[in-house]
Amino acid sequence: MKVQIEKLLVLQDKDARLASIQSQLDEIPRHLAQIAGEKAAAVKRLSDARAALKAMEEKREAMRAERRALEAKVAKYKTQLLETKKNDDYVALNGEIDKFTKIASDMEGGEIEFLFKIDEANEAVKKLDSDVQNELARLDEKVALANEAKAELDGMLGKAQAEADAAMAEIEPDYAAPYKKLKAGKKKFPIVVQMRGEQCGGCFLKASTDTLSKLKKPTGPVMCEQCGRILYE
Ligand SMILES: [Zn+2]
């Protein structure tokens, strides 16, 4: 009986290792998805900044078009001025010309100020572009590392599975059956536990007199009545 318990403990070690490799493998897709999310966010930051810059350039174009339309109006008034006969009309037109010339000049001042802002935004986008490229390169490195880890874990998994299978083949059916049942029931490891005095080493509840006496002279696997784990002294 003792030999079967020892073999079960070996199997349990192999299975725990297998589970650890599997859980590390299961983490990788989540990790890769997180990196993909970070990459998408970085790309979006850059494209948002570029879109904002483009909007500024379009606004600047619109400002210039508006000023030019006003300047065209002034030019037209100046032509009309040459053809004006009446003094009143002449004065009125001249007033309009002065007014619109002043407005066009103010508008040009506004355009120049705005141009400085565009230059600043342009520099900021250039800086951001370089930062984002660096971040993307860093994230790509993380992806490469995760893929390397995955390849390594895949190799380890195959080997660990073969070792666990070999360890299972060593176990007699009456010991293998409760072990498989506990494992299939997703019982938290360890599932083969040493007694702690009169307590189960898994659930820490006191074992019955019957269980305790079975443990003294086992004729087969002895299970905890509370949690079902396989017990040994
Ligand atoms: Zn128990």
mmCIF file of C-alpha atoms in Angstrom, residues 59-69 71 111:
data_model
loop_
_atom_site.group_PDB
_atom_site.id
_atom_site.type_symbol
_atom_site.label_atom_id
_atom_site.label_comp_id
_atom_site.label_asym_id
_atom_site.label_seq_id
_atom_site.Cartn_x
_atom_site.Cartn_y
_atom_site.Cartn_z
ATOM 1 C CA LYS A 59 -9.114 75.677 -40.574
ATOM 2 C CA ARG A 60 -6.115 77.728 -41.669
ATOM 3 C CA GLU A 61 -7.081 77.168 -45.328
ATOM 4 C CA ALA A 62 -10.615 78.323 -44.544
ATOM 5 C CA MET A 63 -9.308 81.433 -42.760
ATOM 6 C CA ARG A 64 -7.153 82.290 -45.780
ATOM 7 C CA ALA A 65 -10.000 81.715 -48.234
ATOM 8 C CA GLU A 66 -12.249 83.995 -46.160
ATOM 9 C CA ARG A 67 -9.597 86.741 -46.084
ATOM 10 C CA ARG A 68 -8.960 86.424 -49.821
ATOM 11 C CA ALA A 69 -12.656 86.748 -50.553
ATOM 12 C CA GLU A 71 -9.551 91.227 -50.370
ATOM 13 C CA GLU A 111 -3.764 83.572 -39.524
#
